[in-house]
Tab-separated table of C-alpha atoms in Angstrom:
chain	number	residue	atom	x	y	z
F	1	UNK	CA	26.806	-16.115	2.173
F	2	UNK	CA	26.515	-12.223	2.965
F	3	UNK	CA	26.079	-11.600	-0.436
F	4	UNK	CA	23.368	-14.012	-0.940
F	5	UNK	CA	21.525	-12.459	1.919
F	6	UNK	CA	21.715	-9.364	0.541
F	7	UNK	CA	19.565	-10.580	-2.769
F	8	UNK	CA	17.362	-12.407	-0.769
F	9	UNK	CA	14.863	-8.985	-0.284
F	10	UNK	CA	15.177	-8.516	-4.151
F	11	UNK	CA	14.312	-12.117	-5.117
F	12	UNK	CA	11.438	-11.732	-2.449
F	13	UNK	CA	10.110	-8.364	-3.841
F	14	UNK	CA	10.423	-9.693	-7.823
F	15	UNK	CA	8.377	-12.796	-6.730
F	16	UNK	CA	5.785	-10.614	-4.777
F	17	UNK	CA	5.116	-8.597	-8.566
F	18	UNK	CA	5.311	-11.709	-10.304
F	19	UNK	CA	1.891	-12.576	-7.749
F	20	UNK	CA	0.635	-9.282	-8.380
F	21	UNK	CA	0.804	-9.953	-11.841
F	22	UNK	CA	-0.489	-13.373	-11.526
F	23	UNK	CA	-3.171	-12.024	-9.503
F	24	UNK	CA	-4.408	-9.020	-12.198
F	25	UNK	CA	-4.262	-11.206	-14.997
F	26	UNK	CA	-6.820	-14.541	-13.065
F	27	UNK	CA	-8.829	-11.729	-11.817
F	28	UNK	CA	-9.496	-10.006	-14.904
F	29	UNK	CA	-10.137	-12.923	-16.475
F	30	UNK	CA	-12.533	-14.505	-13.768
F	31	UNK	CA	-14.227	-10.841	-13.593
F	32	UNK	CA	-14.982	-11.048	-18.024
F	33	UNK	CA	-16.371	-14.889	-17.555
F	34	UNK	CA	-18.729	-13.120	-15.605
F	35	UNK	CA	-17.769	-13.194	-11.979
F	36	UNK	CA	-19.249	-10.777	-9.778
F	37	UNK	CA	-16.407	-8.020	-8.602
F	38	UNK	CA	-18.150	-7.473	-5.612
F	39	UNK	CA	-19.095	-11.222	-4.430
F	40	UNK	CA	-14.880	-11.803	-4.918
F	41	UNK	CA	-14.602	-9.069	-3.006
F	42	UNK	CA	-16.753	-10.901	-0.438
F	43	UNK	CA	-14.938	-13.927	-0.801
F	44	UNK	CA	-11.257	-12.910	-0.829
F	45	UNK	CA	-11.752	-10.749	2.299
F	46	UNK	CA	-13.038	-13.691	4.398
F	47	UNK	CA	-10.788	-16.135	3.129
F	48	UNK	CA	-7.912	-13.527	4.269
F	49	UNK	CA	-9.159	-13.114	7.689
F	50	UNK	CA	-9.606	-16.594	8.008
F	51	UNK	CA	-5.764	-16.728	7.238
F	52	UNK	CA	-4.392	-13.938	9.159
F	53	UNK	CA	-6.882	-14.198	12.589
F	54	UNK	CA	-5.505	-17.288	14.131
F	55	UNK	CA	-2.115	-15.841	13.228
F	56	UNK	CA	-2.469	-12.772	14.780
F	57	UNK	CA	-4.083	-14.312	18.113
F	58	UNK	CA	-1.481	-17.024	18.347
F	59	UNK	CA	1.546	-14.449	18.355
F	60	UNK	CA	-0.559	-12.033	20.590
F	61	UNK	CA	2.441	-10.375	23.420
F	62	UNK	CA	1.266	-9.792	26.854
F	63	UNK	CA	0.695	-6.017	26.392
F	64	UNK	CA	-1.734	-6.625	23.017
F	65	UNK	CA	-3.508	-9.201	25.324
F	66	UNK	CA	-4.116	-6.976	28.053
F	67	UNK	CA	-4.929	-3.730	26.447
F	68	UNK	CA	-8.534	-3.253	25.192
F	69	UNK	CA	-9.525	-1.164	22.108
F	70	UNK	CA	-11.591	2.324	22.466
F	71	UNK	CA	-14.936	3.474	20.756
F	72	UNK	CA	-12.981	5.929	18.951
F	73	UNK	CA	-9.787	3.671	17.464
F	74	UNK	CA	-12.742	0.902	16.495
F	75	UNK	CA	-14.575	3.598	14.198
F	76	UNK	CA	-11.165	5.049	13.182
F	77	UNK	CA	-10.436	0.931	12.056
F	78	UNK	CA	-13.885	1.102	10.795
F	79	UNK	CA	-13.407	3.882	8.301
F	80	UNK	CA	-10.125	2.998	7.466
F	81	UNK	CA	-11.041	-0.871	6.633
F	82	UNK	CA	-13.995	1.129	4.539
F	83	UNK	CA	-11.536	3.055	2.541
F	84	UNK	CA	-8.753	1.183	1.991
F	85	UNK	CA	-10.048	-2.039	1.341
F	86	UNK	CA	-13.689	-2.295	0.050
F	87	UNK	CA	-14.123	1.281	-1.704
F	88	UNK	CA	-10.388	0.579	-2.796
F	89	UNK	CA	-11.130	-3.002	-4.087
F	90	UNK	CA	-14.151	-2.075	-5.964
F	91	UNK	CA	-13.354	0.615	-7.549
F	92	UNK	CA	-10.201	-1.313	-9.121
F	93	UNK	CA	-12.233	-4.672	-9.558
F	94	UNK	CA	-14.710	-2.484	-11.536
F	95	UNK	CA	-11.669	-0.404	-13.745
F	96	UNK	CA	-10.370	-3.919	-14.012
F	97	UNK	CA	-13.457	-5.038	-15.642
F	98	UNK	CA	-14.162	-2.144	-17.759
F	99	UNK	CA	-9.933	-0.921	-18.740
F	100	UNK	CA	-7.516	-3.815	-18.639
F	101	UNK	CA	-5.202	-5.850	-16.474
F	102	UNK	CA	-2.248	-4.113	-17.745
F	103	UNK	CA	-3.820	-0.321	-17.423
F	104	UNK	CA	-4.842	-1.431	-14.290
F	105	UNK	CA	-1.171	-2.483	-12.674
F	106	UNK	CA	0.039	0.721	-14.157
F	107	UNK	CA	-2.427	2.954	-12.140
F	108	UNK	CA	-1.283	1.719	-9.028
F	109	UNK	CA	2.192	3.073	-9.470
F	110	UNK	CA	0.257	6.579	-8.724
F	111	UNK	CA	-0.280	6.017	-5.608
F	112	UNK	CA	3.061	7.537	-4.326
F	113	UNK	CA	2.458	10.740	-5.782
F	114	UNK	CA	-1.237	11.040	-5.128
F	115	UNK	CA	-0.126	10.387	-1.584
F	116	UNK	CA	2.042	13.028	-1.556
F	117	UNK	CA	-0.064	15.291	-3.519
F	118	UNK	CA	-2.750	14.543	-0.593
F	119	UNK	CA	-0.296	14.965	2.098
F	120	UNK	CA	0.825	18.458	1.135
F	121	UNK	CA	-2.781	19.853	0.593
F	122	UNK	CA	-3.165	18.116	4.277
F	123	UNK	CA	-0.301	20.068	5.501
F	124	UNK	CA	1.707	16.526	6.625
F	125	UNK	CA	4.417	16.882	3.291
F	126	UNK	CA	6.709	20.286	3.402
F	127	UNK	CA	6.993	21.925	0.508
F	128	UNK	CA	9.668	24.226	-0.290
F	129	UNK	CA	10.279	25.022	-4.077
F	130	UNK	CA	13.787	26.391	-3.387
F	131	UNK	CA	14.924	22.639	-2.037
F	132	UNK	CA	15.547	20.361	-5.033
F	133	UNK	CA	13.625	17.224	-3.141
F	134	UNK	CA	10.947	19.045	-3.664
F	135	UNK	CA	10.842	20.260	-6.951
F	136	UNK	CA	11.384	16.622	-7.798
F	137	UNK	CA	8.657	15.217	-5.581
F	138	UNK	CA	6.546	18.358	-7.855
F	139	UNK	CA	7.470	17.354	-11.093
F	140	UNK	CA	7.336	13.963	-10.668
F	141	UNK	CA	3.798	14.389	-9.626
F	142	UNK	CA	2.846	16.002	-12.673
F	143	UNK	CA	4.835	13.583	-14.599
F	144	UNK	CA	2.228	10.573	-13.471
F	145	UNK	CA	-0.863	12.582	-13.357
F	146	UNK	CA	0.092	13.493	-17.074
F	147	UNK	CA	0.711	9.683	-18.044
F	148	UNK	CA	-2.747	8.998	-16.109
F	149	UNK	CA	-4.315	11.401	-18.346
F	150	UNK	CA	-2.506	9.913	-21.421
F	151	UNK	CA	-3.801	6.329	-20.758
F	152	UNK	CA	-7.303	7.726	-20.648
F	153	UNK	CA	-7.237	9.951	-23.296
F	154	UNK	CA	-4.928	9.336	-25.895
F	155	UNK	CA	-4.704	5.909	-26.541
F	156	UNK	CA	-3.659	6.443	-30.082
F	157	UNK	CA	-3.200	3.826	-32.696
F	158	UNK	CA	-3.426	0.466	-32.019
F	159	UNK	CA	-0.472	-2.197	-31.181
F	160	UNK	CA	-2.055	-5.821	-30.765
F	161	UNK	CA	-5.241	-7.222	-30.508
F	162	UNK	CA	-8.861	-6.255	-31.377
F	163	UNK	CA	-11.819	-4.997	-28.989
F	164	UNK	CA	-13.609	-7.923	-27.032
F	165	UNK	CA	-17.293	-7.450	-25.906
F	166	UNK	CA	-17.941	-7.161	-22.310
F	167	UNK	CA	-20.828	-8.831	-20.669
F	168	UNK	CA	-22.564	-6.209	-18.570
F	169	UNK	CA	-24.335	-9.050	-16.606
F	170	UNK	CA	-22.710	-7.906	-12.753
F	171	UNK	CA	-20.803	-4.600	-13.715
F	172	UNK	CA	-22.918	-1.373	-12.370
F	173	UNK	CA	-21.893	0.948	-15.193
F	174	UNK	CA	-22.753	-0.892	-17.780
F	175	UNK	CA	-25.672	-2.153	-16.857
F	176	UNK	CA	-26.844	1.887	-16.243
F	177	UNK	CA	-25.153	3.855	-18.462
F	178	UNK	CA	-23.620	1.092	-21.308
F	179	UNK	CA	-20.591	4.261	-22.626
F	180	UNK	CA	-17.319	4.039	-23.249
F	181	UNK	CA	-16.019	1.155	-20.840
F	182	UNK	CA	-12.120	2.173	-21.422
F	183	UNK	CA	-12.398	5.852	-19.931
F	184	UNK	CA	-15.021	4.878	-16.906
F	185	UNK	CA	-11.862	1.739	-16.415
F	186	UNK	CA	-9.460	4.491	-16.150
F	187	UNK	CA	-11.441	6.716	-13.878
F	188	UNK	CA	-12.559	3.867	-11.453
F	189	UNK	CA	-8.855	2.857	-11.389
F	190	UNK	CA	-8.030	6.409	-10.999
F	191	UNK	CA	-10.217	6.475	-7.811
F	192	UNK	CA	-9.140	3.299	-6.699
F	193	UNK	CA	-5.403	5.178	-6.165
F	194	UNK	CA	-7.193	7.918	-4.212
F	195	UNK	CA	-8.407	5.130	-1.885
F	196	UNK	CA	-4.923	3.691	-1.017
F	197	UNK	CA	-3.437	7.205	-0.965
F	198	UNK	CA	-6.163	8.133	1.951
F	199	UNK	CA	-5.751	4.962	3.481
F	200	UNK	CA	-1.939	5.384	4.018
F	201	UNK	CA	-2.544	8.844	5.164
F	202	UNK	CA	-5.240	7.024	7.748
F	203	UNK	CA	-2.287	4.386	8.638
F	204	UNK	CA	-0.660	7.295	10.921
F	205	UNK	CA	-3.385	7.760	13.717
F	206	UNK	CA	-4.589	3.963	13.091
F	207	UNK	CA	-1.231	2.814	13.646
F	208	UNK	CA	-0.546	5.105	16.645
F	209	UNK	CA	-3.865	3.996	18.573
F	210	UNK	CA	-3.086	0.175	17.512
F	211	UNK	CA	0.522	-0.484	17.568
F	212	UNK	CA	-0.494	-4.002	16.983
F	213	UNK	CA	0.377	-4.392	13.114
F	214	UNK	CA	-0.796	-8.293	12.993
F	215	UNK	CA	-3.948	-7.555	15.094
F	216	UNK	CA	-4.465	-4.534	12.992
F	217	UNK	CA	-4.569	-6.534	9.732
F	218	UNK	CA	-6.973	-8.865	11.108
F	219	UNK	CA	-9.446	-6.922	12.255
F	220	UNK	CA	-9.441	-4.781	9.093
F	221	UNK	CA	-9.778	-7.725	6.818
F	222	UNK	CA	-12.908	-8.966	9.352
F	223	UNK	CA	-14.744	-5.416	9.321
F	224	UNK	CA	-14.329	-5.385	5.215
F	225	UNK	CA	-15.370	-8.898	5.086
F	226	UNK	CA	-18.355	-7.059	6.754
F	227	UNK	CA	-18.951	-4.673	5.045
F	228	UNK	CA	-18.129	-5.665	1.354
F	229	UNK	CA	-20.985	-8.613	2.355
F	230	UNK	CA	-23.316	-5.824	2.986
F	231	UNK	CA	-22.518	-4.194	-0.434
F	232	UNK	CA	-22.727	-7.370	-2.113
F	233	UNK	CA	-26.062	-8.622	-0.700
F	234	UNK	CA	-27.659	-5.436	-1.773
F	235	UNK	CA	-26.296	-5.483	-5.591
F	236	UNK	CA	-26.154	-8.793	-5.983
F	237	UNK	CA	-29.404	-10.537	-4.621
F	238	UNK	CA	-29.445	-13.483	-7.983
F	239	UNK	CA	-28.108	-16.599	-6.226
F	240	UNK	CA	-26.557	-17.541	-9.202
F	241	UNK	CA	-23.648	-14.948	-8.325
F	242	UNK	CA	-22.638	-16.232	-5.394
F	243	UNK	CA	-22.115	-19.834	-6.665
F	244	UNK	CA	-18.515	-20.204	-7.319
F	245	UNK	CA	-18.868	-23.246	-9.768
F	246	UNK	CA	-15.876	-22.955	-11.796
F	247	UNK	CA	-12.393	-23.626	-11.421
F	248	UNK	CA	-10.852	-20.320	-12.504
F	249	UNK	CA	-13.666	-18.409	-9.428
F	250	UNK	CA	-12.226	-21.018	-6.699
F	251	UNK	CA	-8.501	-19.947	-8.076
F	252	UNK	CA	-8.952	-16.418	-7.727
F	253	UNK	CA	-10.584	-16.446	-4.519
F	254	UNK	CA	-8.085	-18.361	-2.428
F	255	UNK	CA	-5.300	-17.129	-4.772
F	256	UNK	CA	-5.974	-13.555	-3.785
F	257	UNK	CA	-7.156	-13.995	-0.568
F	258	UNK	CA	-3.593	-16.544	0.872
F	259	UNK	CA	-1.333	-14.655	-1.227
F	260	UNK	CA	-3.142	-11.169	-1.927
F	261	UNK	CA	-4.168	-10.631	1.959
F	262	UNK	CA	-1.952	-13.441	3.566
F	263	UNK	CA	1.192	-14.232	2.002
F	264	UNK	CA	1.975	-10.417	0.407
F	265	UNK	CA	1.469	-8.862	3.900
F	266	UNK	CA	4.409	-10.662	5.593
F	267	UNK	CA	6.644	-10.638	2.780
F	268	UNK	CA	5.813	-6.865	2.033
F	269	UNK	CA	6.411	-6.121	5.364
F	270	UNK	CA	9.877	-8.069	6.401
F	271	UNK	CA	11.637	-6.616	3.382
F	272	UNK	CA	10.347	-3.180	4.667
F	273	UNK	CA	12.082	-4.118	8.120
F	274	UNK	CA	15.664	-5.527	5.922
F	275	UNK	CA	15.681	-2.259	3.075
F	276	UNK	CA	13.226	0.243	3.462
F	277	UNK	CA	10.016	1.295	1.530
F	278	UNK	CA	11.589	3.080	-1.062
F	279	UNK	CA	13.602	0.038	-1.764
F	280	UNK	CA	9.835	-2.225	-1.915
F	281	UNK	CA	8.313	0.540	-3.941
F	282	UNK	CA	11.145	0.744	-6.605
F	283	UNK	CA	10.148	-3.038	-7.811
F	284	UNK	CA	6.077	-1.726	-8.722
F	285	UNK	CA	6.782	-0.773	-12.197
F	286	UNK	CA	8.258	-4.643	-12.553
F	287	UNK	CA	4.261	-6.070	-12.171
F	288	UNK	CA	3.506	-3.182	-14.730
F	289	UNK	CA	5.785	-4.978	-17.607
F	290	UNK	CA	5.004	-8.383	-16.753
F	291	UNK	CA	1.059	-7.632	-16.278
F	292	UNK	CA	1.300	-5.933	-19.660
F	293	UNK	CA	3.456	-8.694	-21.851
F	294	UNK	CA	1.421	-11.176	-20.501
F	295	UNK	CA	-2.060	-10.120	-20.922
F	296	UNK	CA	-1.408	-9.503	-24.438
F	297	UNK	CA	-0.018	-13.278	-24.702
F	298	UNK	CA	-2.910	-15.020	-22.697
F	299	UNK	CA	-6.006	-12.878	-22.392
F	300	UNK	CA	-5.639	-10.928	-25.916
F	301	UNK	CA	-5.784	-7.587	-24.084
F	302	UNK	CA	-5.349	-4.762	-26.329
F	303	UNK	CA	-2.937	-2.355	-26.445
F	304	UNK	CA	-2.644	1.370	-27.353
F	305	UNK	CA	0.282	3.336	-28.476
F	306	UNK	CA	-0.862	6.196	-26.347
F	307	UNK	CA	-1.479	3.774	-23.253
F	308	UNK	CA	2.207	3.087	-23.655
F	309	UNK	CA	3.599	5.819	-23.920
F	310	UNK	CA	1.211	6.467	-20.854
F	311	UNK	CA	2.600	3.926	-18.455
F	312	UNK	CA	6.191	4.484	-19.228
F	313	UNK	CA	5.614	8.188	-17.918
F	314	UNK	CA	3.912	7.359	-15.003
F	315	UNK	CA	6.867	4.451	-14.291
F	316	UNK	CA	9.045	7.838	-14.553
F	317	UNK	CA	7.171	10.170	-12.550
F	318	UNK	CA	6.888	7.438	-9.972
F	319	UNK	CA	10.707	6.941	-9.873
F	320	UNK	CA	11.310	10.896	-9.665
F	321	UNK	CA	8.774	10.890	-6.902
F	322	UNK	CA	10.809	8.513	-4.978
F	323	UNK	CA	14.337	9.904	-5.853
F	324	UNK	CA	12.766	13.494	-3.742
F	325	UNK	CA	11.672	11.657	-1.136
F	326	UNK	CA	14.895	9.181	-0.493
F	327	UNK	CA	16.688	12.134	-1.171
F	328	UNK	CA	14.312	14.145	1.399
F	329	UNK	CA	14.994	11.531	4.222
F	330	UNK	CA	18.941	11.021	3.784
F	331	UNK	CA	18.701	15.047	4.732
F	332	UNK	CA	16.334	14.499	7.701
F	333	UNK	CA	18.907	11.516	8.970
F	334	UNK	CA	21.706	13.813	8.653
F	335	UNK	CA	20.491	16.570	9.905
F	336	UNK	CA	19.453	14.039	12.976
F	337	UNK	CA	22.873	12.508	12.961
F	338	UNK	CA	24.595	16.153	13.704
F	339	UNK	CA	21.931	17.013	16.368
F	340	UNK	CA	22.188	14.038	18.027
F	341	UNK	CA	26.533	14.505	17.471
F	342	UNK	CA	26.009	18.354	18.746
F	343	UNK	CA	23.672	17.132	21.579
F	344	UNK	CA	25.950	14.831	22.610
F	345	UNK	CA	29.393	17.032	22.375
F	346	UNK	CA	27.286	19.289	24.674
F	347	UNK	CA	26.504	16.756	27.130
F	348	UNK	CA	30.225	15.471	27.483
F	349	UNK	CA	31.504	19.472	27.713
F	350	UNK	CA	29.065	19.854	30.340
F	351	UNK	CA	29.770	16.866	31.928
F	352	UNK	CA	33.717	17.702	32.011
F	353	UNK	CA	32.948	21.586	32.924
F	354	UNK	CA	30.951	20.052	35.975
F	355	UNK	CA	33.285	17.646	37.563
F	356	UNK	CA	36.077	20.145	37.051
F	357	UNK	CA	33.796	22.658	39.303
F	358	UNK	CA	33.302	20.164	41.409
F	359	UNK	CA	37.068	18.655	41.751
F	360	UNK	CA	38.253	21.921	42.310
F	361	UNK	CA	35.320	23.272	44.479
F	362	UNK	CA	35.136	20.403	46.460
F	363	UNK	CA	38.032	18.165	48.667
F	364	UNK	CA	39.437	15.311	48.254
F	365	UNK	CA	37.686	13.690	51.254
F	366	UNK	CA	34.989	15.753	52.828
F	367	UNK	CA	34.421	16.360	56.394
F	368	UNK	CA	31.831	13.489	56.974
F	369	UNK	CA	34.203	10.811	55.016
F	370	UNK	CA	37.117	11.867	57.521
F	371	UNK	CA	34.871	12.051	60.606
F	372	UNK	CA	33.869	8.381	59.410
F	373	UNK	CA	37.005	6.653	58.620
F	374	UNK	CA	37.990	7.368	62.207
């Protein structure tokens, strides 16, 4: 039975890709019938708050009830919802659109080392070339922004499939500029990274003004519901986009929005609690493979030699990222460990050296106790 428990994070994790996989492939093709990226945005946003809302006010504690939110931690939720979610979702949607399903799954396993590329610049990630955590965190780095550039680049000969034509009826870039959809794709997806980076960096002070994780979710999904309407009532003023008519628009909607925005968060989040993130971030490159051998099967994606070659490096660089920084934090809970071992031998000398000053300053029974007892 232990044993079993032990798998269960694992099972839950290669299940969660397996949606994100799912999720890439309906999207892309919703987004090539013609669906406007950011009227799904719309959509999927309020169908998650709709989800998570009454779940975070029914498991509301006392403190969350009685403590009210500040000016300052509803614009820092404000920005943050901004960032991470709608600039975030459309720049993917739209590399999505223009790149691929399976370019775009492999993009997203940069966001560790933009993060940490971010992080140093920011001065919140130590850097110290002589420490070997480092060096890997460094060359691991380069190792994805190299694969990036390979994707974009090189794409080299190619494997399977044949170029299909894009309408440009709801995607912004072609519609102005009409040039090479593949590199835009892998720019927008590039930028898409740089949103999540920022917005994990903007999880720190968010998450120390609003403890509230639940209540946290909600409101950002309700303030991007906001203001991905906004965006999408200004580009997209033709009635005809918001009509979700077909089957495969209604699927990707509530398919991203329950299991995206509802379903992932939990999941995502207790196996974080049972095994750590490293452990969660380990299974991304898994919705890279599956994303990729399935979009070739089903929605006749193409693919490159040099795109290949590509993601594999960036799967690499990913998992040398994350080898610095487990390595990085089993030498900060050591360290810890002794402190706390040293702090505590300390304590217990001082402790002894005190009530041995004090048994042989002191009597056995003092004046007052005697005068008492008689």
């Amino acid at each position: 039975m232990g044993g079993m428990e032990e798998k269960v994070p694992a099972i839950a994790l290669m299940l969660l890709q397996c949606v994100g996989a799912a999720m890439a492939l309906l999207n892309r093709a919703a987004l090539v019938k013609g669906m406007s990226p950011r009227v799904f945005i719309f959509y999927r946003q309020a169908i998650a708050t709709l989800v998570i809302s009454p779940i975070a006010y029914l498991t509301r504690d006392k403190s969350s009830r009685s403590s009210s939110m500040g000016l300052r931690t509803f614009l820092l939720i404000f920005v943050t919802a901004f960032i991470g979610v709608v600039m975030n979702q459309t720049m993917y949607f739209e590399g999505l659109y223009l790149a691929s399903s399976s370019i775009a799954t492999a993009m997203t396993n940069l966001v560790p080392a933009i993060t940490f590329l971010i992080a140093a610049i920011m001065g919140l990630e130590q850097v110290n070339i002589k420490r070997l955590s480092s060096i890997a965190k460094i060359l691991g780095t380069s190792f994805c922004v190299g694969g990036a550039a390979s994707m974009a680049l090189l794409r080299g000969p190619k494997l399977l499939n044949t170029q299909a034509q894009l309408p440009t009826a709801h995607s912004l870039v072609l519609r102005s500029f009409g040039c090479d959809t593949w590199l835009l794709g892998c720019l927008f997806l590039f930028a898409s990274s740089c949103c999540w980076s920022l917005w994990l960096i903007l999880q720190v002070p968010v998450t120390t003004r609003y403890p509230n994780h639940l209540c946290l979710s909600a409101w950002m999904c309700f303030l991007s519901t906001l203001q991905s309407g906004m965006i999408a009532f200004y580009f997209d003023r033709d009635p005809n986009a918001w009509d979700l008519s077909s089957t495969l628009e209604l699927t990707c909607c509530f398919f991203s929005g329950i299991f995206g925005s509802g379903i992932q968060f939990f999941v995502q989040s207790w196996c974080i609690s049972r095994r750590g993130p490293l452990f969660s971030a380990m299974f991304n490159p898994l919705c890279t493979v599956i994303t990729t051998v399935l979009a070739c099967i089903f929605l006749h994606e193409q693919l490159y030699l040099g795109s290949l070659i590509g993601g594999v490096t960036v799967i690499i660089g990913l998992y040398v990222v994350l080898w610095g920084k487990g390595r990085e934090m089993k030498a900060a809970i050591v360290t810890n460990e002794l402190q706390e071992d040293n702090t505590s031998e300390t304590s217990a000398q001082q402790h002894k050296i005190c009530c041995t000053t004090i048994d042989l300053e002191q009597p056995l029974l003092n004046n007052d106790h005697f005068i008492a007892t008689n």
